[in-house]
Structure formats: structure tokens, C-alpha cells
mmCIF file of C-alpha atoms and ligand atoms in Angstrom:
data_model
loop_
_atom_site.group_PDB
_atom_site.id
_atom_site.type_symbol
_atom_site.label_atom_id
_atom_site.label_comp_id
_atom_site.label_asym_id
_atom_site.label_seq_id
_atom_site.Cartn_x
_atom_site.Cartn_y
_atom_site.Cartn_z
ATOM 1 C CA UNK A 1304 -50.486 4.830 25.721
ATOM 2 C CA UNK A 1305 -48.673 3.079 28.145
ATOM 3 C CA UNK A 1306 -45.800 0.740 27.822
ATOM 4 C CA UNK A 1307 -45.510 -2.260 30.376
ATOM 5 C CA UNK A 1308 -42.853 -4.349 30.738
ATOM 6 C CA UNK A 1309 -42.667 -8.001 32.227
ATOM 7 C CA UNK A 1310 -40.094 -10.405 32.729
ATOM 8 C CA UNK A 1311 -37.857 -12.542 34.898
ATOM 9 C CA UNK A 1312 -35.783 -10.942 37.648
ATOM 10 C CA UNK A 1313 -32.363 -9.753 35.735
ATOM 11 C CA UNK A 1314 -33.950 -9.256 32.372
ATOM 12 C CA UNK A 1315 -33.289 -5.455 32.365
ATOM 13 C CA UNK A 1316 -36.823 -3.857 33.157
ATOM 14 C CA UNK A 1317 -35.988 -1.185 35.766
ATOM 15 C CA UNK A 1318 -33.046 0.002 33.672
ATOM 16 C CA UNK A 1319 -34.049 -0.442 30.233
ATOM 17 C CA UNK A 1320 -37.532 1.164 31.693
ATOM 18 C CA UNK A 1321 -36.287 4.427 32.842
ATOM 19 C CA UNK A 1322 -34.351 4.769 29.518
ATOM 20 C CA UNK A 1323 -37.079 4.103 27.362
ATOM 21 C CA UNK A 1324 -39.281 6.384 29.658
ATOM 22 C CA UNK A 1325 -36.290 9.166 28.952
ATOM 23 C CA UNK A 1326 -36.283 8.682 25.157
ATOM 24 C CA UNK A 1327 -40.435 8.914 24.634
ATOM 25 C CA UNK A 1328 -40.172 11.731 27.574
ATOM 26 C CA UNK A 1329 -43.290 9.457 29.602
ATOM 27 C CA UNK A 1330 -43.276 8.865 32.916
ATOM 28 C CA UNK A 1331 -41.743 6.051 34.941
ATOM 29 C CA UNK A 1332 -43.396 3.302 37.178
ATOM 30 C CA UNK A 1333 -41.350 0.955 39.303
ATOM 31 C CA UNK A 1334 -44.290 -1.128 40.383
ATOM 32 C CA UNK A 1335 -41.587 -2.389 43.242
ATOM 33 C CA UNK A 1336 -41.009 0.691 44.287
ATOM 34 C CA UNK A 1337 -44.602 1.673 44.573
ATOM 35 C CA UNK A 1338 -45.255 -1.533 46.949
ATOM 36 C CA UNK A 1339 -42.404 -0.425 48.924
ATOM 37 C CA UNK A 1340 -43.428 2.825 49.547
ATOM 38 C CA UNK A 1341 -47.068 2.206 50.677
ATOM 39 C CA UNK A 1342 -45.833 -0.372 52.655
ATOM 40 C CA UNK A 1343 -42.554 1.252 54.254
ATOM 41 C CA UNK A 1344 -40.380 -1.489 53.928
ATOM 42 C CA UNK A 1345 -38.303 -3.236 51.512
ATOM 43 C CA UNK A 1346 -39.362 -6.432 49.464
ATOM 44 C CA UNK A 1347 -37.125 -8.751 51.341
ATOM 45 C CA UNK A 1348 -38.665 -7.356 54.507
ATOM 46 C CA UNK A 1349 -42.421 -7.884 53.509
ATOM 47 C CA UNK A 1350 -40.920 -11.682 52.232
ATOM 48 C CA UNK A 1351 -39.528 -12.199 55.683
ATOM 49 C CA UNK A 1352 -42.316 -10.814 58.101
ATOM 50 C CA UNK A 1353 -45.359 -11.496 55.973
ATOM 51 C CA UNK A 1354 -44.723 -14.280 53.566
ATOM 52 C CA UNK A 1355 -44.530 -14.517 49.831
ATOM 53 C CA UNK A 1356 -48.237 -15.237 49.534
ATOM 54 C CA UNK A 1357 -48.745 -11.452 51.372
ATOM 55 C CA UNK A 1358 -46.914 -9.940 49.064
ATOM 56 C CA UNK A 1359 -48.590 -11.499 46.148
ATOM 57 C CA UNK A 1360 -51.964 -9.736 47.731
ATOM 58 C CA UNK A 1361 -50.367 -6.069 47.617
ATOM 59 C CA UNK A 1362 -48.713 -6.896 44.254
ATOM 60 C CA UNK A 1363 -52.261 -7.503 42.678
ATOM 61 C CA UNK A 1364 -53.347 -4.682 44.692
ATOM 62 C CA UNK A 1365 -50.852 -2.339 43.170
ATOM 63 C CA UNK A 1366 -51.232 -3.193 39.738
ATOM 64 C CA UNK A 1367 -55.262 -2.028 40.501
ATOM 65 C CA UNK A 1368 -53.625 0.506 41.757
ATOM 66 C CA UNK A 1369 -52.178 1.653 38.285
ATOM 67 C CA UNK A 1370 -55.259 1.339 36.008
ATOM 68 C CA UNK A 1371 -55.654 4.854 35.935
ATOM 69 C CA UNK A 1372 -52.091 5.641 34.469
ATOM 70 C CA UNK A 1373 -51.456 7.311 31.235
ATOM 71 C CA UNK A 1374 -47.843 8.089 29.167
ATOM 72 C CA UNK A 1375 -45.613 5.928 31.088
ATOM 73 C CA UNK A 1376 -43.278 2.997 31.021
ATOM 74 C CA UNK A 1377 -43.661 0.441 34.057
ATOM 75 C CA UNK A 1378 -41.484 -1.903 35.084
ATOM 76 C CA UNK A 1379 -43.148 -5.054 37.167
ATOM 77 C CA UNK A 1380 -42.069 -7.315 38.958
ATOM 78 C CA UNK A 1381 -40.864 -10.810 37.773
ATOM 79 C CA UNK A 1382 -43.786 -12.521 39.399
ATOM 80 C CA UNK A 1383 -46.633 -10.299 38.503
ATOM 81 C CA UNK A 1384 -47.520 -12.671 35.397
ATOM 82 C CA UNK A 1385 -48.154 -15.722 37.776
ATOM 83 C CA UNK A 1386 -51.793 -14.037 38.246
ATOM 84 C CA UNK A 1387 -54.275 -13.983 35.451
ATOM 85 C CA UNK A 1388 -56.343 -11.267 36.253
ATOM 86 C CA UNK A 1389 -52.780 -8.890 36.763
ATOM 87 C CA UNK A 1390 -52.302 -9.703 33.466
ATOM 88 C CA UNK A 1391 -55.442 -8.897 32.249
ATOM 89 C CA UNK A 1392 -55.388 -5.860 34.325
ATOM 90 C CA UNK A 1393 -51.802 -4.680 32.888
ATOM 91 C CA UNK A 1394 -52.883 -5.615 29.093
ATOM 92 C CA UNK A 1395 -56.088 -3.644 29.076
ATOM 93 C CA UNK A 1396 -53.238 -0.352 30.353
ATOM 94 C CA UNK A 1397 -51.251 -0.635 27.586
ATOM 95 C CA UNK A 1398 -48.500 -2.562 25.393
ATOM 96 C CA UNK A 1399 -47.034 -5.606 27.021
ATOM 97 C CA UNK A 1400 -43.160 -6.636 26.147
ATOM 98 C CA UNK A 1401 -41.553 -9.463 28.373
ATOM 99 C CA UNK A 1402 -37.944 -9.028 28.496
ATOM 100 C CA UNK A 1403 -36.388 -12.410 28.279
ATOM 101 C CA UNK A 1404 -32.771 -13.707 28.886
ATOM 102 C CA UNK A 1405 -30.788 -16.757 29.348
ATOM 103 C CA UNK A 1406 -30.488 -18.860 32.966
ATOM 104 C CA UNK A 1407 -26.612 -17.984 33.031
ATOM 105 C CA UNK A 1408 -27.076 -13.873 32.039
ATOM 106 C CA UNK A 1409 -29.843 -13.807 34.688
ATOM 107 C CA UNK A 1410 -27.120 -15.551 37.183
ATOM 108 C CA UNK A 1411 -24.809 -13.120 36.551
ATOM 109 C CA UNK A 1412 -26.767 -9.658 36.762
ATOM 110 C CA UNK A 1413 -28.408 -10.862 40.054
ATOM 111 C CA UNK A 1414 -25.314 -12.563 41.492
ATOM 112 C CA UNK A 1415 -23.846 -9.333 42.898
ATOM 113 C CA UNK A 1416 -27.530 -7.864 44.443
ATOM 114 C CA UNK A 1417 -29.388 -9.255 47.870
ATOM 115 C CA UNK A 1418 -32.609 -7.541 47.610
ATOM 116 C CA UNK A 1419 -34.171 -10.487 45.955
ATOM 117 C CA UNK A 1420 -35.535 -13.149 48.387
ATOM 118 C CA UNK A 1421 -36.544 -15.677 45.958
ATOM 119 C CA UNK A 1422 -32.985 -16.228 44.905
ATOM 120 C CA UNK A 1423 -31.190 -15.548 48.130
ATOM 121 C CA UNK A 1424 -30.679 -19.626 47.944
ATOM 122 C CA UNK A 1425 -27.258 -21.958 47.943
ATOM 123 C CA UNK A 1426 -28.509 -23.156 44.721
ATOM 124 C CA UNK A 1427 -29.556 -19.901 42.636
ATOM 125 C CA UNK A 1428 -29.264 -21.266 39.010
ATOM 126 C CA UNK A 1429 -31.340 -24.180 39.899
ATOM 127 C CA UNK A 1430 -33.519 -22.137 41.561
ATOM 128 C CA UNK A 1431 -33.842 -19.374 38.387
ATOM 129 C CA UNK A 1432 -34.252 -22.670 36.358
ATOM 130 C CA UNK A 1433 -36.682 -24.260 37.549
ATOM 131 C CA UNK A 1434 -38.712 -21.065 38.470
ATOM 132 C CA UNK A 1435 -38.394 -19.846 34.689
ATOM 133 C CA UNK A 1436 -39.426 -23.141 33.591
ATOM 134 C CA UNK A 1437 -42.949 -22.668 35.213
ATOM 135 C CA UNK A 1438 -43.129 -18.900 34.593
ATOM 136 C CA UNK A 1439 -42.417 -19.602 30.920
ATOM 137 C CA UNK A 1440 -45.842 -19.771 29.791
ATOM 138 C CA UNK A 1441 -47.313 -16.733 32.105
ATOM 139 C CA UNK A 1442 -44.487 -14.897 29.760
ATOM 140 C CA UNK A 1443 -45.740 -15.749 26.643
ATOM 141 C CA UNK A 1444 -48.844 -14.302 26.604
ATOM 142 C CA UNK A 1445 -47.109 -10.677 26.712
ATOM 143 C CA UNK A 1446 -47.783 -9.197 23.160
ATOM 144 C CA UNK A 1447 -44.124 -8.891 22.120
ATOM 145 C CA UNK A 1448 -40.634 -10.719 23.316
ATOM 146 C CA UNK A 1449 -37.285 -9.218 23.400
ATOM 147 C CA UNK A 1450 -34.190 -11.357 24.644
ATOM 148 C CA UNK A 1451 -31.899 -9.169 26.264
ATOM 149 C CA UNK A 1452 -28.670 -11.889 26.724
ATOM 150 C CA UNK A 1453 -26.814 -10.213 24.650
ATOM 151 C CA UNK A 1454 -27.843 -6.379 24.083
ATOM 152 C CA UNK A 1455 -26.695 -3.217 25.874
ATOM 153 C CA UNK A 1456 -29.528 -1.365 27.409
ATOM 154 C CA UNK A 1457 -29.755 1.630 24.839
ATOM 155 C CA UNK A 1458 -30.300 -1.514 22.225
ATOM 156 C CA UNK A 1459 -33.120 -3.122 24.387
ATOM 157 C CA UNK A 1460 -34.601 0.026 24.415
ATOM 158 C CA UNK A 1461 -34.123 0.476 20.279
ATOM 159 C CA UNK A 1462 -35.417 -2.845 19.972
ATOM 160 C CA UNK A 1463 -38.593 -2.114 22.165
ATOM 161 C CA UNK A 1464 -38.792 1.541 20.257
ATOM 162 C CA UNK A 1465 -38.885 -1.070 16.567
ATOM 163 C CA UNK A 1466 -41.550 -3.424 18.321
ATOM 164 C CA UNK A 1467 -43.829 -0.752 19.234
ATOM 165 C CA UNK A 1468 -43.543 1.073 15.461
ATOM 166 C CA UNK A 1469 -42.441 4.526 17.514
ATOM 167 C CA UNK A 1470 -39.837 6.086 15.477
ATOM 168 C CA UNK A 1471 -38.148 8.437 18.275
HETATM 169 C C1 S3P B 2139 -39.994 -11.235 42.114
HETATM 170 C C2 S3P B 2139 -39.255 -10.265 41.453
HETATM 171 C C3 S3P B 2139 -38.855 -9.021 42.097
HETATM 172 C C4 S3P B 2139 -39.818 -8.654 43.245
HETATM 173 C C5 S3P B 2139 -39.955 -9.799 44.184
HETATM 174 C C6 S3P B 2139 -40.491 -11.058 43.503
HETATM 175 C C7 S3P B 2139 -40.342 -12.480 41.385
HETATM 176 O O1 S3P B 2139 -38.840 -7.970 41.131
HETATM 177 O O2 S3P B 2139 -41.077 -8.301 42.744
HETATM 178 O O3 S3P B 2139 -38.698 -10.034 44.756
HETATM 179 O O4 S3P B 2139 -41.236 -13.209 41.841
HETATM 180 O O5 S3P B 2139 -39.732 -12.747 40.319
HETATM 181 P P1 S3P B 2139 -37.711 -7.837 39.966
HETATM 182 O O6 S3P B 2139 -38.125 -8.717 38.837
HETATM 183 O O7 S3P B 2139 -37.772 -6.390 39.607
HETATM 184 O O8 S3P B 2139 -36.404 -8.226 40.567
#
């Protein structure tokens, strides 16, 4: 079984992710990280030369490229959801839990990174408004929710282990 997890940028994926991958002893998938490596360059990079619309392309590419997987927890992206068919693709793999958190907690965890080109903007909390207000639905249709405002990342991952029935 696999466990995939979805969610807004700053929602705790990558880290909650690799601890829940620790605890169940599974593998972990950065799906990021996976784009960045068969594409030698960073995110920000592929944003600037080739476009967001580019890296939309690989993205759906590289979730095909992860049908085959077995035992592990991946992380996504925060715009993977945005396309139907990834969705599809990613429920048909395994469990899906969107991590979910307020507009101010997701300001605060990103504030202090770069490496995300959709909020390297002069407005960022109007910008992480207004693009969780169209995501919103795309979120939804993950099989289970978590909001991780307020929890520490060994209780996201308890409250993914309760979800999923796995008594670890
Ligand atoms: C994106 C989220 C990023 C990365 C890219 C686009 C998005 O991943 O895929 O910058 O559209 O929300 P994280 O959610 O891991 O930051």
C-alpha cells in the first residue's frame, strides 16, 4: 500500500512524509525531488526558463512515472491536484490525505524559504489566498483531511497513522 499525500505548499508533506515513511519503515518519494533530478535543475529554475505550464507537463509526467511504486509515502507537490487525471493516477496508487492549514500558518512556514516561485510575490498572503481559494475543491476529493495549523509533526503523523487504521 502506498500512502500519498497532497496539499498546499507549507502544509507539512515533505516533513511529516519522511517521518511517517520512518515510523511504517516504507520508502520515501519527494515527487519534487524526482522532477528535479531528471531534469537537473531546481523548480524555480524550470519556472524561470520554461514556464509554469512546462512544468505542469513533467509534473503529470512524473506522477506516471510512479504508478509502479509499492510501500512508500510520497509527498507531491501543492499543485499536482489542479489535474484530474494526476489525481486519478495518484488515487488508483494508494491512500490519499491532503494536509490542510490556515492562510497565516502557511505564511509563516514559507516566509523564511525562496525555492517556491509561485509565492516569490510582494503580496504572498494574497497570493496563498486566493490560490487556496481555487485549489480548495481539487483538495477535497483526497480521501481523508488533516489540518496541520496547529500540530507538531510527530502528531500529523499520529493523526495520519489513526486515519489510515495502522496501529504502529
Ligand atoms: C507548487 C508547489 C511546490 C512545487 C512548485 C509548485 C504549487 O511544491 O511543486 O513550486 O503549485 O503549489 P511544495 O508544495 O512541496 O512546496
Amino acid at each position: 500500500m502506498n500512502i500519498i499525500l497532497v496539499g498546499f505548499m507549507g502544509t507539512g508533506k515533505t516533513v511529516a512524509g519522511k517521518r511517517l515513511a520512518k515510523r511504517l519503515k516504507m520508502e520515501f518519494i519527494d515527487l519534487d525531488d524526482r522532477i528535479e533530478e531528471k531534469e537537473g535543475r531546481t523548480i524555480s529554475r524550470i519556472f524561470k526558463e520554461d514556464g509554469e505550464a512546462y512544468f505542469r507537463r513533467i509534473e503529470k509526467e512524473a506522477v506516471k512515472g510512479i504508478m509502479v511504486i509499492k510501500d512508500s509515502v510520497v509527498a507531491t507537490g501543492g499543485g499536482v491536484v489542479m489535474d484530474d487525471e494526476n489525481m486519478v493516477n495518484l488515487k488508483k496508487i494508494g491512500t490519499v490525505i491532503s494536509l490542510v492549514a490556515s492562510p497565516d500558518v502557511i505564511l509563516k512556514r514559507t516566509s523564511l524559504e525562496t525555492h517556491r516561485p509561485l509565492l516569490n510575490n510582494a503580496e504572498p498572503k494574497k497570493r496563498i489566498e486566493e490560490l487556496l481559494k481555487c485549489r480548495e475543491p481539487f483538495y477535497k476529493k483526497a480521501d481523508y483531511s488533516i489540518d496541520t495549523s496547529y500540530l507538531s509533526i510527530d502528531e500529523v503523523v499520529e493523526e495520519i497513522l489513526k486515519k489510515l487504521k495502522l496501529d504502529v
